[in-house]
Amino acid sequence: MTRRYFGTDGIRGTVGEYPITADFMLKLGWAVGQVLGRKNSQAKVLIGKDTRISGYMFESALEAGLSAAGVDVALLGPMPTPAIAYLTHTFRADAGIVISASHNPFQDNGIKFFSAEGAKLPDDVETAIEAELDRPLETVSADRLGKAVRVPDAPGRYIEFCKSTVPKRLTLTGLSIVLDCAHGATYHIAPSVFRELGAEVSVLGASPDGLNINQKVGSTHPASLRAAVIERGADLGIAFDGDGDRVILVDADGREVDGDDILYLIARDRHERGVLGGGVVGTLMSNFGLAAALEGMGIPFERAKVGDRYVMERLVANGWQLGGESSGHIVCGHVQTTGDGIVSALQVLAIMVTRGASLASLLAGFEKAPQSLVNVRLAPGAEAHSLLDHPRLADAVAAVEAELGGEGRVLLRPSGTEPLIRVMVEGRPRFDVDALARRIAADVEALIA
């Protein structure tokens, strides 16, 4: 059965446009309850959300649908996505639901699911949920309706978990940090974590109003963070996205440290301590400088399709623990079941403190190939895969690949979360990868037009 609603990262779209509507969410909650009820007649589901104004509406709709199916609900309020993964497992719940569109603007929203183990739902469960959506909604008898409770101590539970992922005696005393919480789900969590570990913390993007999530702040807009780090003479900056599963760092000189850099630092440290537990999984977007550096240390490296679920699939298949994306979605499997921005940042800070080194010095000698990424927005009704299969585009890609002559690569792919085609060109420093990427993007735009 072809999935109609679930993409690479749950269900996502523009609020008010089907299926991101209140009536669909009501039915979705009921459908989830129907599937879970087959295994457990006393099923319980956790619901968390980011800070979008539409989260209130969808939280209520999902709660009503789950209750109609006889499923109990625990409401967590605004919480980072990885917090829902963690709490789903520790509460022994049957599933966790996150209402979020991650790094997208407030006009968008979406739904992600976690299993009882804190991992993304298997494909067969998502398929079963979609099958239930085709059936009429039938409410259980009044004596079997699900109950709903709020969990007031959810933030504190997650703060303590985050702190537990670094050595007990580790202290960040003496470190000056600027945090950018993207006016998102980490706004009331991250400052407490780093302050309680001893750091001097300045905060940006921690005043959500329901409309400003990711608005010129966060991991996708690091300019303000870079400026604040330099202005305040901080040791580093840390930027999360709207739901807290991604992180980007900034060193003391304002240089951006992305997911590939973070993977390199954590992998090298764990490898040198003999606790890496296998190799590293990246994606098709991972810089080949990362692959070369890891392979030079004797660390196996494998590329997965873009999307955290595919990274997790390869980690599980290989029995490895560490993987992630250049966007800053890092999976530290030795402490967490999914990508976690706060936890990933803490792993890097622990390395800095243990080695008594700055972020810049830890990255000295790690060279990445120049990489350019251009996003081309699709017109309404345009189909990404048919465009990518067009002979004219294939010729354009082949021409650029010939210019690179085996010293670079070209990747075109549809976004799994937005109506975009992403054009990436990577090559040795002597190539103008920006110009090459723009040339292919122009061909994509011409086909769309």
XYZ file of C-alpha atoms in Angstrom:
449
model
C 0.000 0.000 0.000
C 1.418 3.388 -1.030
C 1.472 5.842 1.857
C -0.568 8.962 1.144
C 0.227 11.096 4.165
C 3.438 9.965 5.835
C 6.660 11.352 4.407
C 10.257 10.911 5.560
C 9.532 12.835 8.764
C 5.885 12.200 9.578
C 3.054 14.310 8.139
C 3.771 17.949 7.367
C 2.228 20.852 5.467
C 0.604 24.287 5.672
C -1.894 24.842 8.467
C -5.445 24.877 7.140
C -4.539 22.985 3.973
C -5.455 19.305 3.962
C -4.259 17.211 5.728
C -2.944 19.794 8.234
C -6.467 20.568 9.437
C -8.309 20.107 12.713
C -10.749 17.537 11.307
C -7.945 15.413 9.865
C -6.043 15.504 13.170
C -9.157 14.344 15.006
C -9.424 11.384 12.640
C -5.675 10.757 12.807
C -5.784 10.548 16.598
C -8.624 8.061 16.367
C -6.788 6.008 13.713
C -3.665 5.848 15.875
C -5.823 4.745 18.797
C -7.383 1.998 16.711
C -3.996 0.579 15.732
C -2.546 0.785 19.247
C -5.691 -0.717 20.748
C -5.112 -3.957 18.850
C -2.056 -4.657 21.004
C -3.095 -3.015 24.278
C -6.664 -2.363 25.368
C -5.318 0.141 27.946
C -3.050 2.028 25.550
C -1.458 5.337 26.562
C -0.017 8.039 24.288
C 2.116 11.092 25.108
C 1.578 14.327 23.148
C 4.148 17.116 22.995
C 4.457 20.126 20.734
C 6.673 23.023 19.773
C 5.648 26.679 20.192
C 3.539 27.244 17.056
C 0.149 28.793 17.687
C -1.524 25.990 15.719
C -0.180 23.470 18.221
C -3.034 24.239 20.618
C -5.630 23.356 17.980
C -3.958 20.137 16.884
C -3.220 19.033 20.444
C -6.928 19.263 21.267
C -7.967 17.483 18.080
C -5.537 14.597 18.575
C -6.546 14.271 22.227
C -10.215 14.032 21.248
C -9.561 11.427 18.566
C -7.438 9.271 20.864
C -10.034 9.500 23.632
C -12.769 8.464 21.184
C -10.720 5.339 20.452
C -10.384 4.549 24.152
C -6.741 5.609 24.528
C -5.429 7.536 27.537
C -3.415 10.694 26.821
C -0.628 12.450 28.726
C -0.093 16.052 27.607
C 3.484 17.327 27.907
C 3.031 20.851 26.525
C 5.880 22.546 24.634
C 8.800 20.102 24.624
C 11.673 19.290 22.233
C 11.070 16.375 19.879
C 13.803 14.217 21.471
C 12.206 14.823 24.879
C 9.028 13.130 23.674
C 11.117 10.188 22.436
C 12.793 9.876 25.840
C 9.626 10.336 27.902
C 7.610 7.908 25.767
C 10.086 5.214 26.720
C 10.391 6.142 30.408
C 6.616 6.493 30.866
C 6.177 3.033 29.310
C 3.714 4.614 26.889
C 2.607 2.853 23.722
C 3.510 5.800 21.486
C 4.554 9.436 21.511
C 3.221 12.179 19.241
C 5.078 15.395 18.417
C 3.206 18.347 16.917
C 5.900 20.238 15.036
C 7.194 21.284 11.632
C 10.783 21.430 12.887
C 12.718 24.223 11.138
C 9.770 25.406 8.999
C 7.993 28.760 9.630
C 4.958 29.025 11.916
C 2.492 28.720 9.000
C 3.463 25.050 8.711
C 2.912 22.242 11.156
C 3.118 18.503 11.233
C 2.936 15.302 13.229
C 5.751 12.903 14.117
C 5.385 9.640 15.981
C 7.619 7.629 18.292
C 7.237 3.991 19.241
C 7.235 2.668 22.802
C 11.026 2.324 22.514
C 11.468 5.993 21.577
C 12.218 5.271 17.915
C 10.375 6.364 14.780
C 7.349 4.228 13.901
C 7.996 1.322 11.522
C 6.571 1.638 8.015
C 4.012 -1.125 8.608
C 2.516 0.757 11.564
C 2.253 3.982 9.527
C 0.577 1.974 6.757
C -1.901 0.501 9.253
C -2.739 4.005 10.537
C -3.421 5.199 6.996
C -5.724 2.216 6.407
C -7.756 3.188 9.482
C -8.177 6.722 8.128
C -10.411 5.278 5.389
C -12.834 3.821 7.931
C -15.673 5.753 9.592
C -14.888 7.103 13.065
C -16.742 5.142 15.725
C -16.537 6.275 19.340
C -16.154 3.653 22.063
C -18.807 3.441 24.772
C -18.708 6.213 27.370
C -17.245 3.969 30.068
C -14.254 3.145 27.816
C -13.341 6.690 26.710
C -9.696 7.602 27.153
C -8.674 9.955 29.955
C -6.297 12.917 29.562
C -3.829 14.296 32.123
C -1.117 16.946 32.006
C 2.457 16.149 33.059
C 3.667 19.272 34.890
C 7.160 17.968 35.645
C 8.009 16.958 32.061
C 10.597 19.764 31.567
C 12.418 18.859 34.767
C 12.539 15.180 33.863
C 14.103 15.943 30.499
C 16.577 18.477 31.911
C 17.890 15.818 34.294
C 18.135 13.320 31.440
C 20.195 15.713 29.316
C 22.613 16.329 32.188
C 22.949 12.573 32.713
C 24.401 12.091 29.211
C 27.780 13.561 30.244
C 30.108 12.328 33.036
C 28.741 13.007 36.533
C 31.664 15.142 37.635
C 31.847 17.181 34.427
C 31.374 20.904 34.950
C 31.084 23.697 32.397
C 32.265 26.285 34.900
C 34.408 28.895 33.161
C 32.760 28.450 29.770
C 30.798 31.334 28.267
C 28.018 30.134 25.946
C 25.411 31.877 23.797
C 22.276 29.809 23.158
C 19.813 30.423 20.308
C 16.585 28.556 21.009
C 14.819 29.605 17.763
C 11.791 30.782 19.816
C 11.028 27.083 19.788
C 10.650 24.067 22.007
C 14.039 24.356 23.761
C 13.363 27.876 25.096
C 12.602 26.728 28.660
C 14.859 23.665 28.632
C 18.277 24.435 27.144
C 19.166 27.472 29.319
C 18.545 25.431 32.479
C 20.615 22.469 31.263
C 23.733 24.499 30.527
C 23.404 26.799 33.552
C 22.925 23.885 35.935
C 26.141 22.364 34.564
C 27.973 25.568 35.465
C 28.239 27.541 32.219
C 27.761 31.290 31.915
C 24.813 31.448 29.523
C 23.402 34.213 27.327
C 20.184 33.454 25.480
C 18.682 34.455 22.118
C 15.391 33.316 20.610
C 13.724 32.344 23.906
C 10.575 34.479 23.751
C 8.078 32.459 21.691
C 4.766 34.118 20.820
C 3.346 31.382 18.598
C 4.312 33.203 15.404
C 8.069 33.818 15.636
C 9.417 30.254 15.710
C 12.524 29.985 13.447
C 12.035 33.603 12.334
C 15.581 34.809 11.572
C 16.843 32.734 14.512
C 17.921 29.171 15.194
C 20.108 26.679 13.378
C 18.891 27.741 9.916
C 19.637 31.438 10.593
C 22.935 31.570 12.525
C 23.911 35.178 11.686
C 22.576 36.610 14.970
C 24.303 33.908 16.958
C 27.641 34.559 15.244
C 27.357 38.271 15.980
C 26.418 37.661 19.629
C 29.314 35.253 20.216
C 31.830 37.766 18.865
C 30.250 40.758 20.622
C 30.158 39.012 24.007
C 33.538 37.288 23.655
C 31.904 33.921 24.299
C 33.680 30.587 23.963
C 31.041 29.256 21.596
C 27.446 29.537 20.436
C 24.800 26.831 20.174
C 21.748 27.117 17.898
C 18.790 24.728 17.885
C 15.946 24.448 15.415
C 12.288 24.894 16.321
C 11.764 21.426 17.754
C 15.239 20.904 19.183
C 16.386 17.846 17.268
C 19.052 19.773 15.316
C 22.027 21.796 16.474
C 24.629 24.041 14.861
C 27.626 25.430 16.765
C 29.632 28.628 16.340
C 33.234 28.872 17.552
C 34.737 31.851 19.406
C 35.666 33.523 16.102
C 32.138 33.217 14.702
C 32.853 30.304 12.363
C 29.923 27.934 11.850
C 30.377 24.319 12.942
C 27.829 22.104 11.189
C 26.670 18.518 11.582
C 29.611 17.083 9.656
C 32.030 18.870 12.001
C 30.114 17.631 15.045
C 30.091 14.048 13.770
C 33.837 14.238 13.176
C 34.543 15.524 16.702
C 32.384 12.949 18.475
C 33.554 10.062 16.264
C 37.241 10.885 16.703
C 36.920 11.252 20.472
C 34.992 8.018 20.947
C 37.297 6.177 18.543
C 40.401 7.316 20.442
C 38.810 6.195 23.719
C 37.843 2.843 22.207
C 34.096 3.301 22.742
C 32.826 4.232 19.265
C 31.099 0.904 18.789
C 31.527 0.446 15.032
C 31.354 3.069 12.328
C 29.495 6.250 11.432
C 26.427 6.757 9.242
C 26.102 9.979 7.258
C 23.839 10.827 4.340
C 24.108 11.581 0.656
C 24.637 15.227 1.688
C 27.567 14.506 4.028
C 30.771 16.205 2.915
C 33.315 13.844 1.405
C 35.919 15.529 3.595
C 34.149 13.859 6.526
C 34.234 10.487 4.813
C 37.949 10.871 4.032
C 38.806 11.942 7.587
C 36.934 9.029 9.171
C 38.334 6.470 6.767
C 41.819 7.887 7.425
C 41.343 6.985 11.102
C 40.110 3.518 10.191
C 36.491 4.336 11.046
C 33.935 2.768 8.669
C 31.612 5.309 7.054
C 28.340 4.659 5.254
C 25.914 7.005 3.500
C 22.154 6.709 3.947
C 19.367 8.520 2.136
C 18.660 11.989 3.512
C 16.362 11.857 6.531
C 16.947 10.851 10.128
C 14.805 7.732 9.804
C 17.172 6.404 7.116
C 20.214 7.193 9.260
C 18.607 5.253 12.099
C 17.796 2.328 9.811
C 21.453 1.958 8.827
C 22.667 2.372 12.405
C 20.344 -0.398 13.560
C 21.224 -2.634 10.620
C 24.969 -2.227 11.273
C 24.774 -2.286 15.054
C 26.474 1.142 15.167
C 25.768 4.062 17.505
C 26.751 7.342 15.829
C 25.253 8.977 12.769
C 23.740 12.184 11.491
C 23.258 14.826 8.873
C 25.204 17.940 7.931
C 22.114 19.965 8.907
C 22.927 19.197 12.540
C 20.625 16.263 13.185
C 22.982 14.000 15.172
C 22.101 10.608 16.640
C 24.237 9.687 19.657
C 22.917 6.170 20.062
C 24.939 5.460 23.198
C 22.699 7.872 25.136
C 19.607 8.704 23.034
C 17.276 6.970 20.575
C 16.883 9.871 18.142
C 18.514 13.124 17.078
C 18.860 15.454 20.044
C 20.295 18.976 19.732
C 20.980 19.530 23.436
C 22.547 16.109 23.946
C 24.728 16.457 20.838
C 25.986 19.871 21.972
C 26.786 18.441 25.394
C 28.910 15.688 23.820
C 31.055 18.343 22.114
C 31.303 20.459 25.269
C 32.398 17.395 27.233
C 35.217 16.871 24.709
C 36.260 20.534 24.993
C 36.357 20.388 28.799
C 38.055 16.996 29.040
C 40.762 17.961 26.578
C 41.038 21.558 27.730
C 40.739 22.729 24.124
C 38.738 25.314 22.210
C 36.255 24.311 19.536
C 38.465 25.772 16.793
C 41.564 23.895 17.953
C 39.672 20.606 18.075
C 38.717 21.076 14.417
C 42.201 22.117 13.281
C 43.312 19.880 10.438
C 39.818 18.733 9.511
C 39.261 19.856 5.930
C 35.935 19.748 4.150
C 35.435 20.064 0.420
C 33.647 23.241 -0.699
C 29.951 22.470 -1.026
C 27.117 24.567 -2.421
C 23.410 23.919 -1.858
C 20.708 25.738 -3.830
C 17.009 25.225 -3.102
C 14.541 25.558 -5.967
C 10.902 25.977 -4.939
C 8.357 23.907 -6.829
C 5.318 25.524 -8.402
C 1.912 24.340 -7.108
C 1.127 20.997 -8.680
C 4.677 20.379 -9.899
C 5.946 16.831 -9.328
C 9.548 16.638 -8.173
C 10.373 13.154 -9.420
C 9.170 13.798 -12.974
C 11.358 16.912 -13.109
C 14.384 15.033 -11.809
C 13.901 12.356 -14.484
C 13.759 14.906 -17.326
C 16.420 14.263 -20.029
C 17.363 17.958 -20.187
C 18.214 17.948 -16.499
C 20.167 14.726 -16.840
C 22.259 16.378 -19.559
C 22.889 19.429 -17.355
C 24.060 17.234 -14.478
C 26.264 15.165 -16.778
C 27.918 18.323 -18.105
C 28.799 19.532 -14.598
C 30.038 16.092 -13.569
C 32.308 16.092 -16.614
C 33.773 19.444 -15.523
C 34.414 18.066 -12.042
C 36.231 15.137 -13.602
C 35.909 12.761 -10.664
C 37.019 15.401 -8.132
C 33.526 16.272 -6.954
C 29.920 15.194 -7.129
C 26.418 16.437 -7.948
C 23.277 15.511 -6.028
C 19.689 16.476 -6.858
C 16.882 15.386 -4.570
C 13.392 16.434 -3.519
C 13.023 17.748 0.012
C 11.150 15.406 2.305
C 9.643 18.282 4.290
C 9.117 21.206 1.889
C 8.080 21.718 -1.793
C 11.707 22.087 -2.885
C 14.292 20.462 -5.104
C 17.723 20.644 -3.505
C 20.721 21.037 -5.810
C 24.089 20.215 -4.256
C 27.508 20.463 -5.911
C 30.696 19.525 -4.094
C 34.258 19.649 -5.376
C 37.893 20.488 -4.814
C 38.677 24.126 -3.888
C 39.720 24.958 -7.449
C 36.122 24.554 -8.663
C 33.499 27.302 -8.340
C 30.864 25.011 -6.854
C 28.491 27.941 -6.236
C 28.411 28.782 -9.941
C 27.973 25.137 -10.926
C 25.099 24.655 -8.482
C 23.380 27.835 -9.691
C 23.736 26.667 -13.289
C 21.907 23.411 -12.578
C 19.327 25.240 -10.439
C 18.607 27.531 -13.384
C 17.852 24.483 -15.517
C 15.489 23.173 -12.828
C 13.722 26.555 -12.682
C 13.390 26.610 -16.465
C 11.711 23.203 -16.456
C 9.336 24.293 -13.699
C 8.450 27.437 -15.647
